[in-house]
């Protein structure tokens, strides 16, 4: 068994570690796990018996191309984690494809997905029961009635457990059709049954309306598809997966009755919140507002988009007085089509869609050509439909762990469909191709490591005392690194005793040269200049005006700070900037009247901007 899990099982362990680490959704975790995947895949793809396939190479080439475009445009400075995770996904696909061509390995890895999904789901379930307001000790920040663990969002959890649940259902349907002694068959049913029970429970506790509804539809579709395929074998030669299924009374009863029974029991125990949320009608609909705005915007998206990780900047400039309350609270488009068009442009999105379509077409073709693993191939297609359909109303596929698990399953499916057909096997002719793949992965790993060390340096900035900071950054010539690191240097310079606004401005200005789309850094640059000369004019005025140009309404973390700064500098503020501040103050809601009253009084002492 362990031999069958090598080497792709190692990557699967890393993916589930990322899932446990809140989905790998934090930048430093994403960079770290991406680096590990890239290095491991670069080494493991050199193993004997590895098959390199054309879709995997195209995926790797496309991801590397986006990475290079990001480097030339300066986007990697803020989106390094997303570029790295996309290249890592290509590496995962290549490795899982190679495992999928071997039936024994494919089945062992499928079982490992169920086992690890069940363990993770059970741990998350216990954690939710013990403390609904936290996720493994960390503050939840969402509706405590809904289970999100181990992710940051209940909807992401719904997609993840939906994938595991559908994989378990396929394994369950496949297992009940196999002949053998009753005790052995019951033993073989244990893992898929437990995995389905746990994942369905976690899915219902997430109370994701779209996730649960799509899962039920997908589960019914998979079961009906399997039953129809079984009936058709009565009029032709049965496949190995459906051999003698119609002759076995126990198989009929279990195959048609056990999955619905499990789902019915789970829904009866934990489906009340889902039912309550389905009954909710009318009221505020934030997704409708943001979808309207994004649908209008995608037609004006540049050819290469805003770059991976650039959604926030595209989102900042969209907000208007009527929708700022909704737009500025979004960290994602909640629709993978909108998200990808905004970030990669129409060209990149069309190529990604074509690649995904070719992979799914290959899996579908395998259903016609192959006579083994047919139920698994059907499950891969159903899982793909489930993930993509849920992706139309949420962003789970943007979370690294979910994307990598989905990618791994796609690779297994295409490998099983092709049955070993590849553009290079394990012979001598394969080495030039493998060497090229290894070089691309190694290069991406190097860039990922650099970005990770840069992020570590930024995070550790707050732990430096004043003496250590001054020794490391005595003047502007010592400032280097990504735009994010330079921003943290500027933030730390303003917290010195006494503050060093000149060094802070130099850091912010250098950050803006690398990433000029950041409205908050423009405001911080203006603030630094204001500390040197407390007058809004010249470079200070232009920086503040640029801040409002690229971010008319600040995000919730910086809204009060920027308006406090504007109020303190009101006496020398140009009229157009006053109007921009008054317009933005509408987001203060109940606090707005108090802010307006401050404009007639004496300004408070200067504020220090919040660091991110």
Coordinates of C-alpha atoms in Angstrom, one line a residue:
X1 CA 0.0 0.0 0.0
X2 CA 2.7 2.5 1.0
X3 CA 4.6 1.7 -2.2
X4 CA 1.5 2.5 -4.2
X5 CA 1.3 5.9 -2.5
X6 CA 4.8 6.9 -3.6
X7 CA 5.6 9.6 -4.8
X8 CA 2.3 11.4 -5.3
X9 CA 1.1 10.6 -1.8
X10 CA 3.8 12.8 -0.4
X11 CA 2.3 15.8 -2.3
X12 CA -1.1 14.9 -1.1
X13 CA 0.1 15.0 2.5
X14 CA 1.4 18.5 1.9
X15 CA -1.9 19.6 0.3
X16 CA -3.8 18.4 3.4
X17 CA -1.3 20.2 5.6
X18 CA -2.1 23.4 3.7
X19 CA -5.8 22.6 4.3
X20 CA -5.2 22.3 8.0
X21 CA -3.3 25.6 8.0
X22 CA -6.5 27.5 7.2
X23 CA -6.4 26.5 3.6
X24 CA -3.0 28.1 3.0
X25 CA -4.9 31.3 2.5
X26 CA -2.4 33.4 4.4
X27 CA 0.4 34.8 2.3
X28 CA 3.4 33.4 4.2
X29 CA 1.7 29.9 4.5
X30 CA 0.9 29.9 0.7
X31 CA 4.5 30.8 -0.2
X32 CA 6.0 28.2 2.2
X33 CA 3.8 25.4 1.0
X34 CA 4.1 26.4 -2.7
X35 CA 7.9 26.3 -2.2
X36 CA 7.8 22.8 -0.7
X37 CA 5.5 21.5 -3.5
X38 CA 7.7 23.0 -6.2
X39 CA 10.9 21.5 -4.8
X40 CA 9.3 18.1 -4.2
X41 CA 7.8 17.9 -7.6
X42 CA 11.0 19.1 -9.3
X43 CA 12.8 16.1 -7.7
X44 CA 10.0 13.6 -7.9
X45 CA 9.3 14.2 -11.6
X46 CA 12.8 12.8 -12.2
X47 CA 11.7 9.4 -10.9
X48 CA 11.5 6.5 -13.2
X49 CA 8.1 5.8 -14.6
X50 CA 6.9 9.4 -14.6
X51 CA 4.7 10.3 -17.5
X52 CA 4.7 13.9 -18.8
X53 CA 1.5 14.9 -20.5
X54 CA 0.7 17.7 -22.9
X55 CA -2.0 19.4 -20.8
X56 CA 0.3 19.5 -17.8
X57 CA 3.1 21.1 -19.9
X58 CA 0.7 23.7 -21.3
X59 CA -0.5 24.4 -17.7
X60 CA 3.1 24.8 -16.5
X61 CA 4.0 27.0 -19.5
X62 CA 0.9 29.2 -19.0
X63 CA 1.5 29.6 -15.3
X64 CA 5.2 30.4 -15.9
X65 CA 4.2 32.9 -18.6
X66 CA 1.9 34.7 -16.2
X67 CA 4.7 34.7 -13.6
X68 CA 7.1 36.3 -16.2
X69 CA 4.4 38.9 -17.1
X70 CA 3.9 39.7 -13.5
X71 CA 7.7 40.1 -13.0
X72 CA 7.9 42.6 -15.9
X73 CA 4.9 44.5 -14.7
X74 CA 5.9 44.6 -11.1
X75 CA 2.8 42.6 -10.0
X76 CA 4.8 39.8 -8.3
X77 CA 5.7 42.2 -5.6
X78 CA 2.2 42.0 -4.2
X79 CA 0.9 38.8 -5.8
X80 CA 3.8 36.4 -5.3
X81 CA 1.8 33.9 -3.4
X82 CA -0.8 33.6 -6.1
X83 CA 1.7 33.2 -8.9
X84 CA 3.6 30.6 -6.8
X85 CA 0.5 28.6 -6.0
X86 CA -0.6 28.5 -9.7
X87 CA 2.8 27.1 -10.8
X88 CA 2.6 24.7 -7.9
X89 CA -0.8 23.6 -9.1
X90 CA 0.7 22.7 -12.5
X91 CA 3.4 20.7 -10.8
X92 CA 0.7 18.8 -8.7
X93 CA -1.2 18.1 -11.9
X94 CA 1.8 16.6 -13.6
X95 CA 2.6 14.4 -10.7
X96 CA -0.9 13.2 -10.0
X97 CA -1.4 12.5 -13.7
X98 CA 1.6 10.2 -13.6
X99 CA 0.1 8.3 -10.7
X100 CA -3.3 8.1 -12.3
X101 CA -2.0 6.0 -15.2
X102 CA -1.4 3.2 -12.8
X103 CA -4.7 1.7 -11.5
X104 CA -3.3 0.5 -8.2
X105 CA -1.7 3.8 -7.4
X106 CA -4.8 5.7 -8.4
X107 CA -7.0 3.6 -6.1
X108 CA -4.6 3.9 -3.2
X109 CA -4.4 7.7 -3.6
X110 CA -8.2 8.0 -3.9
X111 CA -8.4 6.1 -0.6
X112 CA -5.8 8.4 0.9
X113 CA -7.9 11.5 -0.1
X114 CA -10.9 9.9 1.7
X115 CA -8.9 9.0 4.8
X116 CA -7.3 12.4 5.2
X117 CA -10.5 14.2 4.4
X118 CA -12.3 12.2 7.1
X119 CA -9.6 12.9 9.7
X120 CA -9.5 16.6 8.9
X121 CA -13.3 16.8 8.9
X122 CA -13.6 15.0 12.2
X123 CA -11.0 17.3 13.8
X124 CA -12.8 20.4 12.5
X125 CA -16.2 19.0 13.7
X126 CA -14.9 18.4 17.2
X127 CA -13.2 21.9 17.2
X128 CA -16.5 23.5 16.1
X129 CA -18.5 21.7 18.8
X130 CA -16.0 22.7 21.5
X131 CA -15.7 26.4 20.4
X132 CA -17.9 27.6 17.5
X133 CA -16.4 31.1 17.7
X134 CA -12.8 30.0 16.8
X135 CA -11.0 27.7 14.3
X136 CA -8.4 25.6 16.1
X137 CA -7.8 28.4 18.6
X138 CA -7.8 31.3 16.1
X139 CA -10.7 33.9 16.1
X140 CA -13.3 32.9 13.5
X141 CA -14.6 36.3 12.4
X142 CA -17.8 34.9 10.9
X143 CA -21.2 33.6 11.9
X144 CA -20.6 31.3 14.8
X145 CA -23.6 29.2 13.8
X146 CA -21.7 28.1 10.7
X147 CA -18.7 25.7 10.6
X148 CA -15.7 27.0 8.7
X149 CA -12.9 24.9 10.1
X150 CA -10.2 24.6 9.2
X151 CA -10.7 27.4 6.6
X152 CA -11.5 31.1 7.0
X153 CA -14.9 30.9 5.3
X154 CA -17.8 28.4 5.7
X155 CA -18.3 28.5 1.9
X156 CA -14.7 27.4 1.3
X157 CA -15.3 24.6 3.8
X158 CA -18.4 23.6 1.9
X159 CA -16.5 23.2 -1.4
X160 CA -13.7 21.2 0.3
X161 CA -16.0 18.8 2.1
X162 CA -18.2 18.6 -1.0
X163 CA -15.2 17.4 -3.0
X164 CA -14.3 14.8 -0.4
X165 CA -18.0 13.7 0.0
X166 CA -18.4 13.1 -3.8
X167 CA -15.1 11.2 -3.9
X168 CA -16.4 9.1 -1.0
X169 CA -19.7 8.5 -2.7
X170 CA -18.0 7.3 -5.9
X171 CA -15.8 4.9 -3.8
X172 CA -18.8 3.7 -1.9
X173 CA -20.8 3.0 -5.1
X174 CA -17.8 1.2 -6.6
X175 CA -17.1 -0.9 -3.5
X176 CA -20.6 -2.3 -3.2
X177 CA -20.4 -3.7 -6.7
X178 CA -17.4 -5.8 -6.1
X179 CA -17.7 -9.5 -5.3
X180 CA -16.2 -11.1 -2.3
X181 CA -17.0 -12.4 1.2
X182 CA -19.6 -10.4 3.1
X183 CA -17.2 -9.6 6.0
X184 CA -14.5 -8.4 3.6
X185 CA -17.0 -6.3 1.6
X186 CA -18.3 -4.6 4.8
X187 CA -14.8 -3.9 5.8
X188 CA -14.1 -2.3 2.5
X189 CA -17.2 -0.2 2.8
X190 CA -16.0 1.3 6.1
X191 CA -13.7 4.0 4.8
X192 CA -16.0 5.5 2.1
X193 CA -19.0 5.3 4.4
X194 CA -17.2 7.1 7.3
X195 CA -15.7 9.7 4.9
X196 CA -19.1 10.4 3.3
X197 CA -20.8 10.6 6.8
X198 CA -18.2 13.1 8.1
X199 CA -17.9 15.2 5.0
X200 CA -21.7 15.5 4.6
X201 CA -22.0 16.5 8.3
X202 CA -19.3 19.2 7.9
X203 CA -20.9 20.3 4.7
X204 CA -24.3 20.8 6.3
X205 CA -22.8 22.5 9.3
X206 CA -21.2 25.0 7.0
X207 CA -24.8 26.0 6.1
X208 CA -23.7 27.1 2.6
X209 CA -26.9 27.2 0.6
X210 CA -25.2 26.9 -2.8
X211 CA -22.6 24.4 -1.6
X212 CA -25.2 22.0 -0.1
X213 CA -27.7 22.3 -2.9
X214 CA -25.0 21.7 -5.5
X215 CA -23.6 18.7 -3.6
X216 CA -27.0 17.1 -3.3
X217 CA -27.6 17.6 -7.1
X218 CA -24.1 16.3 -7.9
X219 CA -24.6 13.2 -5.6
X220 CA -27.9 12.4 -7.2
X221 CA -26.4 12.9 -10.7
X222 CA -23.4 10.6 -9.9
X223 CA -25.7 7.9 -8.5
X224 CA -28.1 8.0 -11.4
X225 CA -25.3 8.0 -13.9
X226 CA -23.8 5.0 -12.3
X227 CA -27.2 3.1 -12.2
X228 CA -27.9 3.9 -15.8
X229 CA -24.5 2.7 -16.8
X230 CA -25.1 -0.5 -14.8
X231 CA -28.4 -1.1 -16.5
X232 CA -26.8 -0.6 -19.9
X233 CA -24.3 -3.4 -19.2
X234 CA -27.2 -5.9 -19.3
X235 CA -27.4 -5.3 -23.1
X236 CA -23.6 -5.4 -23.7
X237 CA -20.3 -6.5 -22.3
X238 CA -20.0 -5.3 -18.7
X239 CA -17.0 -3.3 -17.6
X240 CA -14.8 -4.4 -14.7
X241 CA -16.4 -1.8 -12.5
X242 CA -19.9 -3.1 -13.1
X243 CA -19.2 -6.8 -13.4
X244 CA -22.1 -8.9 -12.0
X245 CA -23.6 -5.8 -10.3
X246 CA -27.1 -6.5 -11.5
X247 CA -26.9 -10.1 -10.2
X248 CA -26.0 -9.3 -6.6
X249 CA -29.0 -8.4 -4.5
X250 CA -26.8 -6.9 -1.7
X251 CA -25.1 -4.7 -4.2
X252 CA -28.4 -3.4 -5.5
X253 CA -29.6 -2.6 -2.0
X254 CA -26.4 -1.0 -0.8
X255 CA -25.7 0.8 -4.1
X256 CA -29.1 2.4 -4.3
X257 CA -30.0 2.8 -0.6
X258 CA -26.9 3.4 1.5
X259 CA -25.8 6.8 0.2
X260 CA -29.3 8.3 0.5
X261 CA -29.7 6.8 3.9
X262 CA -26.4 8.4 5.1
X263 CA -27.4 11.8 3.6
X264 CA -30.9 11.6 5.2
X265 CA -29.5 10.8 8.6
X266 CA -27.0 13.6 8.4
X267 CA -29.5 16.1 7.2
X268 CA -31.9 15.1 10.0
X269 CA -29.2 15.8 12.6
X270 CA -27.6 18.9 11.3
X271 CA -29.6 20.4 8.4
X272 CA -31.8 22.8 10.3
X273 CA -29.6 25.9 9.8
X274 CA -29.3 25.1 6.0
X275 CA -33.1 24.9 5.9
X276 CA -33.4 28.2 7.8
X277 CA -31.0 29.9 5.4
X278 CA -32.8 28.6 2.3
X279 CA -36.0 30.1 3.7
X280 CA -34.4 33.5 4.0
X281 CA -35.8 35.8 1.2
X282 CA -35.6 39.4 0.3
X283 CA -33.4 41.9 2.2
X284 CA -29.9 42.9 1.3
X285 CA -28.1 41.0 -1.5
X286 CA -24.5 41.9 -1.6
X287 CA -23.5 39.4 -4.3
X288 CA -26.0 40.9 -6.7
X289 CA -24.5 44.3 -6.2
X290 CA -20.9 43.2 -6.7
X291 CA -21.8 41.0 -9.6
X292 CA -23.4 43.9 -11.4
X293 CA -20.3 46.0 -10.9
X294 CA -17.9 43.3 -12.0
X295 CA -20.0 42.4 -15.0
X296 CA -19.7 46.0 -16.2
X297 CA -16.0 46.2 -15.5
X298 CA -14.7 43.0 -17.2
X299 CA -15.4 44.6 -20.6
X300 CA -12.8 47.2 -20.0
X301 CA -10.2 44.9 -18.5
X302 CA -6.7 45.2 -20.0
X303 CA -5.4 42.3 -22.1
X304 CA -3.3 40.9 -19.3
X305 CA -5.7 42.0 -16.6
X306 CA -4.5 43.5 -13.3
X307 CA -2.2 40.6 -12.5
X308 CA -2.6 37.8 -10.0
X309 CA -3.1 39.3 -6.6
X310 CA -4.3 42.5 -8.3
X311 CA -8.0 42.0 -7.6
X312 CA -7.9 44.3 -4.5
X313 CA -6.5 47.2 -6.6
X314 CA -9.1 46.6 -9.4
X315 CA -11.7 46.5 -6.7
X316 CA -10.6 49.7 -5.0
X317 CA -11.1 51.9 -8.0
X318 CA -14.6 50.5 -8.7
X319 CA -16.3 51.7 -5.6
X320 CA -18.9 54.5 -5.9
X321 CA -21.1 56.3 -3.4
X322 CA -24.0 53.8 -3.9
X323 CA -22.0 50.6 -3.5
X324 CA -18.9 51.4 -1.5
X325 CA -20.3 49.8 1.6
X326 CA -20.4 46.5 -0.3
X327 CA -17.5 46.7 -2.7
X328 CA -14.8 47.7 -0.1
X329 CA -15.6 44.7 2.0
X330 CA -14.7 42.2 -0.7
X331 CA -11.5 40.3 -0.8
X332 CA -12.6 38.3 -3.9
X333 CA -15.1 38.6 -6.7
X334 CA -17.1 35.5 -5.4
X335 CA -17.1 34.3 -9.0
X336 CA -14.1 32.6 -10.6
X337 CA -14.9 33.9 -14.1
X338 CA -15.0 37.5 -12.9
X339 CA -11.9 37.0 -10.7
X340 CA -9.9 35.5 -13.5
X341 CA -10.9 38.0 -16.2
X342 CA -10.1 40.9 -13.8
X343 CA -6.7 39.4 -12.9
X344 CA -5.5 37.7 -16.0
X345 CA -7.5 39.6 -18.7
X346 CA -9.7 38.1 -21.4
X347 CA -6.7 36.4 -23.1
X348 CA -5.4 34.6 -20.0
X349 CA -8.9 33.6 -18.9
X350 CA -9.8 32.2 -22.4
X351 CA -6.6 30.1 -22.4
X352 CA -7.2 28.8 -18.9
X353 CA -10.8 27.9 -19.9
X354 CA -9.6 26.1 -23.0
X355 CA -7.0 24.1 -21.0
X356 CA -9.6 23.1 -18.4
X357 CA -12.0 22.1 -21.2
X358 CA -9.3 20.0 -22.8
X359 CA -8.6 18.2 -19.5
X360 CA -12.3 17.4 -18.9
X361 CA -12.7 16.4 -22.6
X362 CA -9.8 13.9 -22.1
X363 CA -11.5 12.5 -19.0
X364 CA -14.8 12.2 -20.9
X365 CA -13.0 10.5 -23.8
X366 CA -11.6 8.0 -21.3
X367 CA -15.1 7.0 -20.3
X368 CA -15.6 5.8 -23.9
X369 CA -12.2 4.2 -24.4
X370 CA -11.6 2.6 -21.0
X371 CA -13.2 -0.4 -19.3
X372 CA -11.6 0.2 -15.8
X373 CA -12.1 2.9 -13.2
X374 CA -15.2 4.2 -15.0
X375 CA -16.9 5.2 -11.8
X376 CA -13.9 7.2 -10.7
X377 CA -13.8 9.0 -14.1
X378 CA -17.4 9.9 -13.7
X379 CA -16.7 11.2 -10.2
X380 CA -13.9 13.4 -11.5
X381 CA -16.3 15.0 -14.0
X382 CA -19.0 15.4 -11.4
X383 CA -16.5 16.9 -8.9
X384 CA -15.4 19.3 -11.6
X385 CA -19.0 20.4 -12.3
X386 CA -19.6 20.9 -8.5
X387 CA -16.4 22.9 -8.0
X388 CA -17.0 25.1 -11.0
X389 CA -20.7 25.7 -10.3
X390 CA -20.0 26.6 -6.7
X391 CA -17.2 28.8 -8.0
X392 CA -19.8 30.9 -9.8
X393 CA -21.0 32.2 -6.4
X394 CA -17.9 31.9 -4.3
X395 CA -14.1 31.9 -4.3
X396 CA -13.1 28.5 -2.7
X397 CA -11.1 27.5 -5.8
X398 CA -8.9 30.5 -5.2
X399 CA -7.9 29.1 -1.9
X400 CA -4.6 27.2 -2.4
X401 CA -5.4 24.0 -0.6
X402 CA -8.8 23.6 -2.4
X403 CA -7.2 24.5 -5.8
X404 CA -4.4 21.9 -5.2
X405 CA -6.8 19.2 -4.2
X406 CA -9.0 19.8 -7.2
X407 CA -6.0 19.9 -9.4
X408 CA -4.7 16.6 -7.9
X409 CA -8.1 14.9 -8.7
X410 CA -8.1 16.3 -12.2
X411 CA -4.6 14.8 -12.7
X412 CA -5.7 11.4 -11.4
X413 CA -8.7 11.5 -13.7
X414 CA -6.9 12.4 -16.9
X415 CA -4.1 9.9 -16.1
X416 CA -6.7 7.1 -15.6
X417 CA -8.5 8.2 -18.8
X418 CA -5.3 8.2 -20.9
X419 CA -4.0 4.9 -19.3
X420 CA -0.4 5.9 -19.9
X421 CA -0.6 7.8 -23.1
X422 CA 1.8 10.6 -22.8
X423 CA 4.2 12.6 -24.9
X424 CA 7.1 11.2 -23.0
X425 CA 7.5 8.1 -20.9
X426 CA 10.5 7.1 -18.8
X427 CA 13.0 6.5 -21.6
X428 CA 16.0 8.5 -22.7
X429 CA 13.9 10.7 -25.0
X430 CA 12.0 12.0 -21.9
X431 CA 15.0 13.5 -20.3
X432 CA 15.1 16.8 -22.2
X433 CA 11.5 17.4 -21.4
X434 CA 11.9 16.5 -17.8
X435 CA 15.0 18.7 -17.5
X436 CA 13.0 21.6 -18.9
X437 CA 10.2 21.0 -16.4
X438 CA 12.6 20.7 -13.5
X439 CA 14.3 24.0 -14.5
X440 CA 11.0 25.9 -14.6
X441 CA 9.9 24.4 -11.3
X442 CA 13.3 25.2 -9.7
X443 CA 13.2 28.8 -11.0
X444 CA 9.7 29.3 -9.6
X445 CA 10.8 27.7 -6.3
X446 CA 13.7 30.2 -6.2
X447 CA 11.4 33.2 -6.8
X448 CA 8.9 31.8 -4.2
X449 CA 11.7 31.4 -1.6
X450 CA 12.8 35.0 -2.2
X451 CA 9.3 36.3 -1.8
X452 CA 8.8 34.2 1.4
X453 CA 12.0 35.6 3.0
X454 CA 10.9 39.1 2.0
X455 CA 7.5 38.5 3.7
X456 CA 9.3 37.1 6.8
X457 CA 11.5 40.2 7.0
X458 CA 8.3 42.4 6.8
X459 CA 6.5 40.4 9.5
X460 CA 9.6 40.6 11.8
X461 CA 9.8 44.4 11.4
X462 CA 7.5 45.1 14.3
X463 CA 9.8 43.1 16.6
X464 CA 12.8 45.3 16.0
X465 CA 13.5 47.9 18.7
X466 CA 14.4 51.4 17.7
X467 CA 18.1 50.9 17.9
X468 CA 18.1 47.8 15.8
X469 CA 15.8 49.4 13.2
X470 CA 18.1 52.5 13.0
X471 CA 21.1 50.3 12.6
X472 CA 19.6 48.3 9.8
X473 CA 18.1 51.3 8.0
X474 CA 20.3 54.3 8.8
X475 CA 19.1 56.2 5.7
X476 CA 17.1 55.8 2.4
X477 CA 19.9 53.9 0.6
X478 CA 19.4 50.9 2.9
X479 CA 15.8 50.5 1.8
X480 CA 15.3 47.4 -0.5
X481 CA 12.9 44.5 -1.1
X482 CA 9.3 44.2 -2.3
X483 CA 6.8 47.0 -2.2
X484 CA 5.2 45.3 0.8
X485 CA 8.5 45.2 2.7
X486 CA 9.2 48.9 1.9
X487 CA 5.7 49.8 3.2
X488 CA 6.4 48.1 6.5
X489 CA 9.8 49.9 6.7
X490 CA 7.9 53.2 6.3
X491 CA 5.4 52.2 8.9
X492 CA 8.1 51.3 11.4
X493 CA 10.0 54.6 10.7
X494 CA 6.8 56.5 11.8
X495 CA 6.7 54.6 15.0
X496 CA 10.2 55.5 16.1
X497 CA 10.7 57.7 19.1
X498 CA 11.0 60.3 17.7
X499 CA 9.4 59.4 14.3
X500 CA 11.5 59.7 11.2
X501 CA 9.1 61.0 8.5
X502 CA 11.9 61.6 6.0
X503 CA 12.9 57.9 6.0
X504 CA 9.2 56.9 6.0
X505 CA 8.5 59.0 2.9
X506 CA 11.6 57.5 1.2
X507 CA 10.3 54.0 1.9
X508 CA 6.7 54.7 0.8
X509 CA 7.9 56.5 -2.3
X510 CA 10.1 53.5 -3.2
X511 CA 7.2 51.2 -2.6
X512 CA 5.0 53.2 -4.9
X513 CA 7.6 53.0 -7.7
X514 CA 7.1 49.2 -7.6
X515 CA 3.4 49.2 -7.0
X516 CA 1.7 52.6 -7.8
X517 CA -1.9 51.2 -7.5
X518 CA -1.9 51.1 -3.7
X519 CA -4.1 54.0 -2.5
X520 CA -3.2 53.6 1.2
X521 CA 0.6 53.8 0.5
X522 CA -0.1 57.1 -1.4
X523 CA -1.9 58.4 1.7
X524 CA 0.9 57.3 3.9
X525 CA 3.4 59.1 1.7
X526 CA 1.3 62.3 2.0
X527 CA 1.1 61.8 5.7
X528 CA 4.9 61.5 6.0
X529 CA 5.4 64.7 4.0
X530 CA 2.8 66.5 6.2
X531 CA 4.8 65.6 9.3
X532 CA 7.8 67.4 7.7
X533 CA 5.9 70.4 6.5
X534 CA 2.3 70.6 7.9
X535 CA 0.7 72.0 4.8
X536 CA -1.2 70.3 2.1
X537 CA 0.5 71.4 -1.1
X538 CA 3.0 70.4 -3.7
X539 CA 4.0 66.7 -3.4
X540 CA 1.8 66.2 -0.3
X541 CA -1.2 67.4 -2.2
X542 CA -0.5 65.3 -5.3
X543 CA 0.1 62.1 -3.2
X544 CA -3.2 62.6 -1.4
X545 CA -5.0 63.3 -4.6
X546 CA -3.5 60.1 -6.1
X547 CA -4.6 58.2 -3.1
X548 CA -8.3 59.2 -3.7
X549 CA -7.9 58.6 -7.4
X550 CA -6.9 54.9 -7.1
X551 CA -9.0 54.3 -3.9
X552 CA -12.0 56.7 -3.6
X553 CA -13.2 54.8 -0.5
X554 CA -10.7 53.2 1.8
X555 CA -11.0 49.6 3.0
X556 CA -12.3 49.1 6.5
X557 CA -8.8 48.8 8.0
X558 CA -7.8 52.3 6.9
X559 CA -11.0 54.2 6.5
X560 CA -11.0 56.0 9.8
X561 CA -7.2 56.6 9.7
X562 CA -7.4 58.4 6.3
X563 CA -10.4 60.5 7.4
X564 CA -8.7 61.4 10.7
X565 CA -5.7 62.6 8.7
X566 CA -7.9 64.6 6.4
X567 CA -9.7 66.2 9.4
X568 CA -6.4 67.2 11.0
X569 CA -5.2 68.8 7.8
X570 CA -8.5 70.4 6.9
X571 CA -7.5 74.0 7.2
X572 CA -5.0 73.7 4.3
X573 CA -6.9 71.2 2.3
X574 CA -7.8 72.0 -1.4
X575 CA -11.5 72.0 -2.2
X576 CA -11.5 68.9 -4.4
X577 CA -9.8 66.8 -1.6
X578 CA -12.3 68.2 0.9
X579 CA -15.2 67.0 -1.3
X580 CA -13.5 63.5 -1.7
X581 CA -13.2 63.2 2.1
X582 CA -16.8 64.3 2.7
X583 CA -17.9 61.8 0.1
X584 CA -15.9 59.0 1.8
X585 CA -17.2 59.9 5.2
X586 CA -20.5 58.4 4.3
X587 CA -19.0 55.0 5.0
X588 CA -18.6 56.1 8.7
X589 CA -22.4 55.9 9.0
X590 CA -23.2 56.6 12.7
X591 CA -19.8 58.2 13.3
X592 CA -20.1 60.6 10.4
X593 CA -21.8 63.4 12.3
X594 CA -19.0 63.3 14.9
X595 CA -16.4 63.5 12.2
X596 CA -18.2 66.5 10.5
X597 CA -18.2 68.3 13.8
X598 CA -14.4 67.9 14.1
X599 CA -14.0 70.0 10.9
X600 CA -15.1 73.1 12.8
X601 CA -12.9 72.5 15.8
X602 CA -9.2 72.4 16.5
X603 CA -7.3 69.6 14.8
X604 CA -6.0 66.8 17.0
X605 CA -2.3 65.9 17.2
X606 CA -1.0 64.0 14.1
X607 CA -2.1 60.4 13.7
X608 CA 0.3 57.5 13.0
X609 CA -1.0 55.3 10.1
X610 CA -1.9 51.7 10.7
X611 CA 0.5 49.2 9.4
X612 CA -0.9 46.2 7.5

